[in-house]
Coordinates of C-alpha atoms and ligand atoms in Angstrom, one line a residue:
X1 CA -10.9 -0.1 -31.5
X2 CA -13.3 2.4 -33.1
X3 CA -15.7 1.7 -30.2
X4 CA -13.0 2.3 -27.6
X5 CA -12.2 5.7 -29.3
X6 CA -15.8 6.7 -29.4
X7 CA -16.2 5.8 -25.7
X8 CA -13.1 7.8 -24.8
X9 CA -14.4 10.8 -26.7
X10 CA -17.8 10.5 -25.0
X11 CA -16.2 10.1 -21.6
X12 CA -14.1 13.2 -21.9
X13 CA -16.4 15.6 -23.7
X14 CA -20.0 14.5 -23.2
X15 CA -20.2 12.4 -20.0
X16 CA -22.2 14.0 -17.1
X17 CA -19.0 14.0 -15.0
X18 CA -17.0 15.8 -17.7
X19 CA -16.6 18.9 -15.5
X20 CA -14.8 17.0 -12.7
X21 CA -11.1 17.5 -12.8
X22 CA -8.6 14.7 -13.4
X23 CA -5.9 13.5 -15.7
X24 CA -7.0 13.2 -19.4
X25 CA -6.4 9.5 -19.7
X26 CA -8.2 8.7 -16.5
X27 CA -11.2 10.7 -17.6
X28 CA -11.1 8.8 -20.9
X29 CA -10.8 5.3 -19.7
X30 CA -10.4 3.0 -16.7
X31 CA -7.0 1.8 -17.8
X32 CA -4.8 4.3 -15.7
X33 CA -6.6 3.4 -12.5
X34 CA -6.2 -0.3 -13.3
X35 CA -2.6 0.2 -14.2
X36 CA -1.8 1.7 -10.8
X37 CA -3.8 -1.1 -9.1
X38 CA -1.7 -3.8 -10.8
X39 CA 1.4 -2.2 -9.4
X40 CA -0.1 -1.9 -5.9
X41 CA 0.6 1.8 -5.8
X42 CA -2.7 3.3 -6.7
X43 CA -3.0 5.1 -3.3
X44 CA 0.2 7.0 -4.0
X45 CA -1.1 8.0 -7.5
X46 CA -4.4 9.1 -5.9
X47 CA -2.5 11.2 -3.4
X48 CA -0.5 12.8 -6.3
X49 CA -3.8 13.6 -8.1
X50 CA -5.2 15.3 -5.0
X51 CA -2.1 17.5 -4.8
X52 CA -2.6 18.5 -8.4
X53 CA -6.3 18.8 -8.9
X54 CA -7.6 19.7 -5.4
X55 CA -10.3 18.0 -3.2
X56 CA -12.1 16.1 -5.9
X57 CA -10.8 14.0 -8.7
X58 CA -12.2 11.9 -11.6
X59 CA -10.1 8.8 -11.4
X60 CA -11.9 6.8 -14.0
X61 CA -14.8 7.8 -16.3
X62 CA -17.4 6.9 -13.8
X63 CA -15.5 7.3 -10.5
X64 CA -15.1 10.4 -8.4
X65 CA -13.0 10.5 -5.3
X66 CA -12.9 13.2 -2.6
X67 CA -10.4 14.4 0.1
X68 CA -12.5 16.2 2.6
X69 CA -14.2 15.4 6.0
X70 CA -17.6 16.5 4.8
X71 CA -17.4 14.3 1.7
X72 CA -16.8 11.3 3.9
X73 CA -19.9 12.0 5.9
X74 CA -22.0 12.6 2.7
X75 CA -20.9 9.3 1.1
X76 CA -20.6 6.8 4.0
X77 CA -23.2 8.3 6.4
X78 CA -26.3 6.3 7.7
X79 CA -28.7 8.1 5.3
X80 CA -26.5 8.4 2.2
X81 CA -28.2 7.5 -1.0
X82 CA -25.6 4.9 -2.0
X83 CA -24.9 1.2 -2.0
X84 CA -21.8 -0.8 -2.2
X85 CA -20.5 -0.9 -5.8
X86 CA -20.3 -4.0 -8.0
X87 CA -16.6 -4.2 -6.9
X88 CA -17.8 -6.2 -3.9
X89 CA -19.7 -8.7 -6.1
X90 CA -16.4 -9.3 -8.0
X91 CA -14.7 -10.0 -4.7
X92 CA -16.9 -13.0 -3.8
X93 CA -15.4 -16.4 -4.0
X94 CA -18.4 -17.9 -5.7
X95 CA -22.1 -17.3 -6.0
X96 CA -23.0 -19.6 -3.0
X97 CA -20.7 -17.9 -0.5
X98 CA -22.6 -14.7 0.0
X99 CA -21.4 -12.6 3.0
X100 CA -22.5 -9.4 4.7
X101 CA -19.6 -7.6 3.1
X102 CA -20.5 -8.7 -0.4
X103 CA -24.2 -7.9 -0.1
X104 CA -24.8 -4.7 -2.1
X105 CA -28.6 -4.4 -1.9
X106 CA -29.0 -1.9 1.0
X107 CA -32.2 -3.6 2.5
X108 CA -30.6 -7.1 2.3
X109 CA -27.4 -5.8 3.8
X110 CA -29.3 -4.1 6.6
X111 CA -31.0 -7.4 7.4
X112 CA -27.8 -9.4 7.4
X113 CA -26.0 -6.7 9.4
X114 CA -28.6 -6.7 12.1
X115 CA -28.1 -10.5 12.6
X116 CA -24.3 -10.1 12.5
X117 CA -24.4 -7.4 15.1
X118 CA -25.9 -9.8 17.6
X119 CA -22.4 -11.6 17.5
X120 CA -20.5 -8.5 18.3
X121 CA -21.7 -7.4 21.7
X122 CA -19.7 -6.5 24.8
X123 CA -20.1 -10.0 26.0
X124 CA -18.6 -11.5 22.9
X125 CA -15.7 -9.0 23.0
X126 CA -15.1 -9.9 26.7
X127 CA -15.3 -13.6 25.9
X128 CA -12.9 -13.4 22.9
X129 CA -10.3 -11.4 24.8
X130 CA -9.4 -14.4 26.8
X131 CA -8.6 -16.3 23.5
X132 CA -6.5 -13.4 22.3
X133 CA -4.4 -13.1 25.5
X134 CA -3.7 -16.9 25.4
X135 CA -2.3 -16.5 21.9
X136 CA -0.3 -13.5 22.7
X137 CA 1.4 -15.2 25.7
X138 CA 2.2 -18.3 23.6
X139 CA 3.6 -16.0 20.8
X140 CA 5.9 -14.3 23.3
X141 CA 7.1 -17.6 24.6
X142 CA 7.9 -18.8 21.1
X143 CA 9.8 -15.6 20.4
X144 CA 11.8 -16.1 23.6
X145 CA 12.5 -19.8 22.8
X146 CA 13.6 -19.0 19.2
X147 CA 15.9 -16.1 20.2
X148 CA 18.3 -16.1 23.0
X149 CA 17.1 -12.8 24.2
X150 CA 16.7 -13.1 27.9
X151 CA 19.4 -10.5 28.6
X152 CA 20.9 -9.7 25.2
X153 CA 19.2 -8.1 22.2
X154 CA 17.9 -10.8 19.8
X155 CA 19.0 -11.1 16.2
X156 CA 16.8 -9.1 13.7
X157 CA 13.3 -10.3 13.6
X158 CA 10.6 -9.4 11.0
X159 CA 8.0 -8.4 13.5
X160 CA 5.4 -7.7 10.7
X161 CA 5.6 -11.4 9.7
X162 CA 5.4 -12.5 13.3
X163 CA 2.3 -10.4 13.8
X164 CA 0.8 -11.9 10.7
X165 CA 1.2 -15.3 12.3
X166 CA -0.2 -14.2 15.6
X167 CA -3.3 -12.5 14.1
X168 CA -4.0 -15.4 11.8
X169 CA -3.9 -17.9 14.6
X170 CA -6.2 -15.6 16.7
X171 CA -8.7 -15.2 13.9
X172 CA -8.8 -19.0 13.2
X173 CA -9.4 -19.7 16.8
X174 CA -12.1 -16.9 17.1
X175 CA -13.8 -17.6 13.8
X176 CA -14.1 -21.4 13.9
X177 CA -12.3 -22.7 16.9
X178 CA -9.2 -24.0 15.3
X179 CA -6.0 -22.1 15.3
X180 CA -3.9 -22.2 12.1
X181 CA -0.9 -22.7 14.4
X182 CA 1.2 -20.7 12.0
X183 CA 3.1 -19.1 14.8
X184 CA 4.2 -22.5 16.2
X185 CA 7.7 -23.7 15.4
X186 CA 8.2 -26.6 13.0
X187 CA 6.7 -27.5 9.7
X188 CA 3.3 -26.1 8.8
X189 CA 1.8 -26.6 5.4
X190 CA -0.2 -23.4 5.8
X191 CA 2.9 -21.4 6.3
X192 CA 4.4 -22.6 3.0
X193 CA 2.9 -19.7 1.2
X194 CA 5.0 -17.3 -0.7
X195 CA 6.9 -15.6 2.1
X196 CA 6.0 -12.1 1.2
X197 CA 2.2 -12.2 1.6
X198 CA -0.1 -14.7 3.3
X199 CA -2.8 -16.7 1.4
X200 CA -5.6 -14.3 2.1
X201 CA -3.5 -11.4 0.8
X202 CA -2.6 -13.3 -2.3
X203 CA -6.2 -13.9 -3.1
X204 CA -7.1 -10.3 -2.4
X205 CA -4.3 -9.0 -4.5
X206 CA -5.5 -11.0 -7.5
X207 CA -9.2 -10.1 -6.9
X208 CA -8.5 -6.4 -6.5
X209 CA -6.8 -6.4 -9.9
X210 CA -9.8 -8.1 -11.4
X211 CA -12.3 -5.9 -9.7
X212 CA -10.7 -2.6 -10.6
X213 CA -10.2 -3.7 -14.2
X214 CA -12.3 -2.2 -17.1
X215 CA -13.8 -5.7 -17.5
X216 CA -15.5 -5.9 -14.1
X217 CA -19.0 -6.3 -15.5
X218 CA -17.9 -9.1 -17.8
X219 CA -16.1 -10.7 -14.9
X220 CA -19.3 -10.6 -12.8
X221 CA -21.2 -12.1 -15.7
X222 CA -18.7 -14.9 -16.2
X223 CA -18.3 -15.8 -12.5
X224 CA -21.2 -18.2 -12.3
X225 CA -20.5 -19.3 -15.9
X226 CA -17.2 -21.0 -15.3
X227 CA -14.9 -18.2 -14.1
X228 CA -15.2 -19.1 -10.5
X229 CA -14.4 -22.7 -11.3
X230 CA -11.4 -21.7 -13.4
X231 CA -10.0 -19.5 -10.7
X232 CA -10.4 -22.4 -8.3
X233 CA -8.4 -24.7 -10.7
X234 CA -5.6 -22.2 -11.1
X235 CA -5.4 -21.3 -7.4
X236 CA -1.9 -22.0 -6.2
X237 CA -1.7 -25.1 -3.9
X238 CA -0.8 -23.2 -0.7
X239 CA -3.9 -21.1 -1.2
X240 CA -6.0 -24.2 -1.9
X241 CA -4.6 -25.8 1.3
X242 CA -5.7 -22.7 3.2
X243 CA -9.2 -22.9 1.7
X244 CA -9.5 -26.6 2.5
X245 CA -8.4 -25.9 6.0
X246 CA -11.0 -23.3 6.5
X247 CA -13.7 -25.6 5.0
X248 CA -12.7 -28.5 7.1
X249 CA -12.4 -26.4 10.3
X250 CA -15.9 -24.9 9.9
X251 CA -17.4 -28.4 9.4
X252 CA -15.7 -29.7 12.6
X253 CA -16.7 -26.6 14.6
X254 CA -20.3 -27.0 13.5
X255 CA -20.2 -30.6 14.8
X256 CA -18.8 -29.4 18.1
X257 CA -21.5 -26.7 18.4
X258 CA -24.2 -29.3 17.9
X259 CA -22.5 -31.7 20.4
X260 CA -22.4 -29.0 23.0
X261 CA -26.0 -27.9 22.6
X262 CA -27.1 -29.7 25.7
X263 CA -24.5 -28.4 28.2
X264 CA -24.6 -25.2 30.2
X265 CA -23.6 -22.0 28.3
X266 CA -20.5 -21.2 30.3
X267 CA -19.0 -24.7 29.7
X268 CA -19.4 -24.3 25.9
X269 CA -16.7 -22.9 23.6
X270 CA -17.7 -19.3 23.2
X271 CA -15.8 -18.1 20.2
X272 CA -17.2 -16.0 17.3
X273 CA -18.7 -19.1 15.7
X274 CA -20.7 -19.8 18.8
X275 CA -22.2 -16.4 18.6
X276 CA -22.9 -16.8 14.8
X277 CA -24.7 -20.1 15.5
X278 CA -26.7 -18.6 18.3
X279 CA -27.8 -15.6 16.2
X280 CA -31.5 -15.6 15.4
X281 CA -33.5 -13.9 12.7
X282 CA -35.7 -11.6 14.8
X283 CA -38.6 -11.7 12.3
X284 CA -38.8 -15.6 12.3
X285 CA -37.1 -16.6 15.5
X286 CA -35.2 -19.2 13.5
X287 CA -31.4 -19.6 13.4
X288 CA -30.1 -16.6 11.4
X289 CA -27.6 -18.6 9.2
X290 CA -27.8 -21.7 7.0
X291 CA -24.7 -23.9 7.0
X292 CA -23.4 -22.3 3.8
X293 CA -23.9 -18.9 5.2
X294 CA -22.1 -19.8 8.5
X295 CA -19.2 -21.0 6.4
X296 CA -19.1 -17.8 4.4
X297 CA -19.4 -15.4 7.4
X298 CA -16.8 -17.3 9.3
X299 CA -14.4 -17.1 6.3
X300 CA -15.2 -13.4 6.1
X301 CA -14.0 -12.9 9.6
X302 CA -10.6 -14.3 8.6
X303 CA -10.5 -12.0 5.5
X304 CA -11.8 -8.9 7.3
X305 CA -10.0 -9.4 10.6
X306 CA -6.6 -10.7 9.8
X307 CA -4.6 -8.5 7.4
X308 CA -6.4 -5.4 8.7
X309 CA -5.4 -5.9 12.3
X310 CA -2.0 -7.2 11.3
X311 CA -1.1 -4.1 9.2
X312 CA -2.4 -1.8 11.9
X313 CA -0.2 -3.4 14.6
X314 CA 2.8 -3.5 12.3
X315 CA 2.3 0.2 11.7
X316 CA 2.1 1.0 15.4
X317 CA 5.3 -0.9 16.0
X318 CA 7.1 0.4 12.9
X319 CA 6.6 4.0 14.0
X320 CA 7.2 3.4 17.7
X321 CA 10.6 1.9 17.2
X322 CA 11.5 5.0 15.2
X323 CA 10.1 7.5 17.7
X324 CA 12.0 6.9 21.0
X325 CA 10.2 9.7 22.9
X326 CA 6.8 8.2 22.1
X327 CA 8.0 4.7 22.8
X328 CA 9.4 5.7 26.2
X329 CA 6.2 7.6 27.1
X330 CA 4.0 4.7 26.2
X331 CA 6.1 2.2 28.1
X332 CA 6.0 4.6 31.1
X333 CA 2.2 4.7 30.9
X334 CA 1.9 0.9 30.8
X335 CA 4.4 0.4 33.6
X336 CA 2.5 2.8 35.9
X337 CA -0.8 1.2 35.1
X338 CA 0.1 -2.6 35.2
X339 CA 2.3 -4.6 37.4
X340 CA 3.0 -7.3 34.9
X341 CA 2.1 -8.3 31.3
X342 CA -0.3 -10.9 32.8
X343 CA -2.3 -8.1 34.5
X344 CA -3.2 -6.6 31.2
X345 CA -6.8 -7.7 30.6
X346 CA -9.5 -6.2 28.5
X347 CA -11.3 -3.7 30.8
X348 CA -11.4 -0.2 32.2
X349 CA -7.7 -0.1 33.2
X350 CA -6.6 -0.9 29.7
X351 CA -9.1 1.4 28.0
X352 CA -8.0 4.1 30.3
X353 CA -4.5 4.1 28.8
X354 CA -4.9 7.2 26.7
X355 CA -1.4 7.3 25.3
X356 CA -1.7 3.6 24.2
X357 CA -4.9 4.4 22.4
X358 CA -3.4 7.5 20.8
X359 CA -0.4 5.5 19.5
X360 CA -2.8 2.9 18.0
X361 CA -4.9 5.7 16.4
X362 CA -1.8 7.4 15.1
X363 CA -0.5 4.1 13.6
X364 CA -3.9 3.5 11.9
X365 CA -4.0 7.0 10.6
X366 CA -0.6 6.8 9.0
X367 CA -1.3 3.4 7.6
X368 CA -5.0 2.9 7.1
X369 CA -5.8 -0.8 6.7
X370 CA -7.4 -0.1 3.3
X371 CA -5.5 2.7 1.5
X372 CA -7.9 3.3 -1.4
X373 CA -11.6 4.0 -1.5
X374 CA -14.3 1.6 -0.4
X375 CA -16.4 2.3 -3.5
X376 CA -20.1 3.3 -3.2
X377 CA -22.6 3.6 -6.1
X378 CA -25.0 6.5 -6.2
X379 CA -28.7 5.4 -6.2
X380 CA -31.7 6.8 -8.1
X381 CA -32.2 10.4 -7.0
X382 CA -28.5 11.2 -7.0
X383 CA -26.2 12.3 -4.2
X384 CA -24.9 15.8 -3.2
X385 CA -21.3 15.9 -2.1
X386 CA -19.5 19.1 -1.3
X387 CA -22.3 21.2 -2.9
X388 CA -22.2 19.3 -6.2
X389 CA -24.7 16.8 -7.5
X390 CA -23.7 13.3 -8.7
X391 CA -26.2 11.3 -10.8
X392 CA -27.4 7.7 -10.3
X393 CA -24.7 5.2 -11.2
X394 CA -21.7 7.4 -10.3
X395 CA -19.1 5.6 -8.1
X396 CA -17.9 7.8 -5.3
X397 CA -15.6 7.4 -2.3
X398 CA -12.8 8.8 -0.2
X399 CA -9.3 7.2 0.0
X400 CA -8.1 6.8 3.6
X401 CA -4.4 7.0 2.6
X402 CA -5.1 10.5 1.2
X403 CA -7.5 11.6 4.0
X404 CA -4.8 10.7 6.5
X405 CA -2.4 13.0 4.8
X406 CA -4.7 16.0 4.5
X407 CA -2.5 18.8 5.8
X408 CA -5.5 21.2 6.1
X409 CA -6.8 18.8 8.8
X410 CA -3.6 17.5 10.4
X411 CA -1.0 20.1 9.8
X412 CA 2.1 18.0 10.2
X413 CA 0.3 15.1 8.6
X414 CA 3.3 12.9 7.9
X415 CA 4.6 13.0 11.5
X416 CA 3.9 10.2 14.0
X417 CA 2.6 12.4 16.9
X418 CA 0.1 10.5 19.2
X419 CA -0.3 13.7 21.3
X420 CA -2.6 15.1 18.6
X421 CA -5.3 12.7 19.8
X422 CA -5.2 13.8 23.5
X423 CA -6.7 17.0 24.9
X424 CA -4.0 18.6 27.0
X425 CA -3.3 22.2 27.9
X426 CA 0.4 21.6 28.1
X427 CA 0.6 20.5 24.5
X428 CA -2.0 23.1 23.4
X429 CA -4.3 20.4 22.0
X430 CA -7.9 21.5 22.5
X431 CA -11.2 19.5 22.4
X432 CA -12.1 21.3 19.1
X433 CA -8.8 20.2 17.6
X434 CA -9.3 16.6 18.6
X435 CA -12.9 16.7 17.4
X436 CA -11.8 18.1 14.0
X437 CA -9.3 15.3 13.4
X438 CA -11.7 12.6 14.6
X439 CA -14.3 13.8 12.0
X440 CA -11.7 12.9 9.4
X441 CA -10.6 9.6 10.9
X442 CA -12.5 6.4 10.0
X443 CA -10.2 3.4 10.0
X444 CA -13.3 1.2 10.6
X445 CA -15.3 3.3 8.2
X446 CA -18.6 4.7 9.3
X447 CA -22.3 4.3 8.6
X448 CA -24.1 1.1 7.6
X449 CA -21.1 -0.7 6.1
X450 CA -18.7 0.1 8.9
X451 CA -16.6 -2.6 10.5
X452 CA -18.7 -5.1 12.5
X453 CA -15.6 -6.3 14.4
X454 CA -14.4 -2.9 15.6
X455 CA -14.7 -3.8 19.3
X456 CA -12.8 -7.1 18.9
X457 CA -10.2 -5.5 16.7
X458 CA -9.5 -2.7 19.2
X459 CA -9.4 -5.1 22.2
X460 CA -6.9 -7.3 20.2
X461 CA -4.6 -4.4 19.3
X462 CA -4.7 -2.9 22.9
X463 CA -3.8 -6.3 24.3
X464 CA -1.0 -7.1 21.8
X465 CA 0.7 -3.7 22.1
X466 CA 0.4 -3.5 25.9
X467 CA 1.5 -7.1 26.7
X468 CA 4.3 -7.0 24.2
X469 CA 5.8 -3.7 25.5
X470 CA 5.5 -4.8 29.1
X471 CA 7.3 -8.1 28.4
X472 CA 9.9 -6.9 25.9
X473 CA 12.1 -4.0 25.1
X474 CA 12.0 -3.3 21.3
X475 CA 14.3 -1.4 19.1
X476 CA 14.6 -1.0 15.3
X477 CA 17.0 -3.5 13.8
X478 CA 20.3 -1.6 13.2
X479 CA 20.5 -0.7 9.5
X480 CA 17.0 -2.0 8.6
X481 CA 15.2 0.0 5.9
X482 CA 12.4 -2.5 5.4
X483 CA 9.1 -0.7 4.8
X484 CA 10.7 2.7 4.5
X485 CA 10.0 5.2 1.7
X486 CA 12.9 6.0 -0.6
X487 CA 13.8 8.6 -3.4
X488 CA 13.5 5.8 -6.1
X489 CA 9.8 5.3 -5.1
X490 CA 9.0 8.8 -6.4
X491 CA 6.7 11.6 -5.4
X492 CA 4.5 10.7 -2.4
X493 CA 6.7 7.8 -1.3
X494 CA 10.2 9.4 -0.9
X495 CA 10.0 10.0 2.9
X496 CA 12.1 7.4 4.7
X497 CA 9.9 8.1 7.8
X498 CA 6.8 6.9 6.0
X499 CA 5.8 3.2 6.3
X500 CA 5.0 2.0 2.8
X501 CA 2.2 -0.4 1.9
X502 CA 1.0 -2.2 -1.2
X503 CA -2.7 -1.6 -2.0
X504 CA -4.6 -4.9 -2.4
X505 CA -7.9 -3.4 -1.2
X506 CA -6.4 -4.1 2.2
X507 CA -2.9 -2.6 2.9
X508 CA -0.1 -5.2 2.6
X509 CA 3.1 -4.4 4.4
X510 CA 6.7 -5.7 4.9
X511 CA 8.4 -5.1 8.3
X512 CA 9.2 -3.7 10.7
X513 CA 12.4 -5.4 11.4
X514 CA 13.2 -5.2 15.1
X515 CA 15.4 -6.6 17.8
X516 CA 13.9 -7.4 21.2
X517 CA 15.0 -8.5 24.7
X518 CA 13.1 -9.5 27.8
X519 CA 12.4 -6.6 30.1
X520 CA 14.0 -6.6 33.5
X521 CA 11.7 -7.9 36.3
X522 CA 8.8 -5.6 37.1
X523 CA 9.8 -5.3 40.8
X524 CA 12.8 -3.2 39.7
X525 CA 10.4 -0.4 38.6
X526 CA 9.0 2.5 40.7
X527 CA 6.1 4.9 40.5
X528 CA 3.4 2.3 39.8
X529 CA -0.2 3.2 40.6
Ligands
HEM601 C1 -7.8 -3.3 12.8 C2 -8.6 -4.1 12.4 C3 -9.8 -3.9 11.5 C4 -10.0 -2.8 10.7 C5 -9.2 -1.5 10.5 C6 -11.3 -3.0 10.0 C7 -11.8 -2.2 9.1 C8 -13.0 -2.4 8.3 C9 -13.5 -1.6 7.3 C10 -12.9 -0.3 6.8 C11 -14.6 -2.2 6.8 C12 -15.5 -1.7 5.7 C13 -15.0 -2.3 4.4 C14 -15.7 -1.9 3.1 O1 -16.9 -1.4 3.2 O2 -15.1 -2.0 2.1 C15 -14.8 -3.4 7.6 C16 -15.9 -4.3 7.4 C17 -16.0 -5.4 8.2 N1 -15.2 -5.9 9.2 FE1 -13.5 -5.0 9.9 N2 -11.7 -4.2 10.4 C18 -10.9 -4.8 11.3 C19 -11.0 -6.0 12.0 C20 -12.1 -6.8 11.9 C21 -12.3 -8.0 12.7 C22 -11.3 -8.5 13.8 C23 -13.5 -8.5 12.4 C24 -14.2 -9.8 12.9 C25 -13.9 -10.4 13.9 C26 -14.1 -7.7 11.3 C27 -15.2 -7.9 10.7 C28 -15.8 -7.1 9.7 C29 -17.0 -7.4 9.0 C30 -17.9 -8.6 9.2 C31 -17.2 -6.4 8.0 C32 -18.3 -6.2 7.0 C33 -19.4 -5.3 7.6 C34 -20.5 -5.0 6.7 O3 -20.5 -5.3 5.6 O4 -21.5 -4.5 7.2 N3 -13.2 -6.6 11.1 N4 -13.8 -3.5 8.5

């Protein structure tokens, strides 16, 4: 107790960061930041703090966060003198399963990332788009079979949940060649997870609470000394089933890869796992990954690529069904560009749909896939951010939820307005205006730790939104408030027009609830290109 008090006094009055503004208790201890993490509302708390204290806040004794485009560049840029913080070590499943995301040493991370990049080329994005489209079409078929919606509006559907199922199945198929089949009707042990959040989210929620706790260094010390084993033992059965499924799938996929080694390239299964197996260490010319590493990286794809894409898509749909002008404009663009949903393939025509891209960007801006900061630790020599110097060991970052609501940059920051991303004389949006907001927009992060799967993720989102809107009409389920803000949620979350998320390092969401019906036959439309 005496030690805690002494630490608190030191943190407030003697610590090198004592001049950085923030609430008294947050400057004294890590408990407030942890407290808000446990409730999943830390991003709202951070937003409140930025309104009170300005562009930089001390959120915990050793943690400084910023809300400014220049700060983002200074912290996450290619040459920034930082590394990933120990938070990422806490996230690891166990000491054997080291992934690119969890590698905090910059040189080792750069080496791993170089190998990983060989799996994310244009050719892999093109190859994987075919898998994605196949899943989307099946998903639509199931929705039609489950709901009598050929002519009438369907009953209310939780599209957020449906999108979870779709994205999971896609990622399983891409990562290790075996779909989870969660979207398929009938029993599925992997779907028997607590309805609210899927297994990966459950794990992340628990781990985020651990990693933002004041006991992180003890947790990291204890991990190889029994804690990992203990967590494995108390892991709920649905999550264990999920882990076992992943393990088993990777083993089977590896067997298939070896079996197909002798046959021509274009006859082999060319999913992400294929590209991982093919990757070579350029310095040795040997395969880049050992079996354990293949297992870990393939599992990382599931973690990194499922909830992120799912929450982004849910956000786009959530806002679109509430903004009929934007919805109509987007459908118009798609109908002019494509004859049918089947015509939507990944390529220049799809990429040329500027309004579609703007809607996706706007959805990702309002609901960033990670609402709080990706934490970075300042290395020896310190770091200058917004004209101030931060010493070695300081943890720094920017919180995307707050960056997205920076009114100095966006003006009407809370409004879903895709036009802000498109240069157009008619709307008065200039190239300078678009450049300014782009400098502040990093849903995939930037710099050495940015998203490796950005190309695949964008292709997936473009395909899902375009094919869905060409096949179905959507509308908000009458009376549904799922995902909305409300006065009881307090300052920063009162706006009913704001899609709410839970912070679990990744954003977790509920909704939107929608109704859908099959679109009239495309021949009935006019004005197509
Ligand atoms: C909308 C979808 C996605 C978003 C918004 C997104 C965003 C991000 C962000 C912000 C990071 C950095 C995390 C941090 O440093 O804490 C990241 C890392 C990563 N993402 Fe994504 N991601 C998405 C989809 C995907 C997909 C589909 C894949 C794989 C197929 C993927 C693979 C990765 C990997 C491997 C990393 C680690 C990169 C590294 O450590 O160098 N992501 N992603």
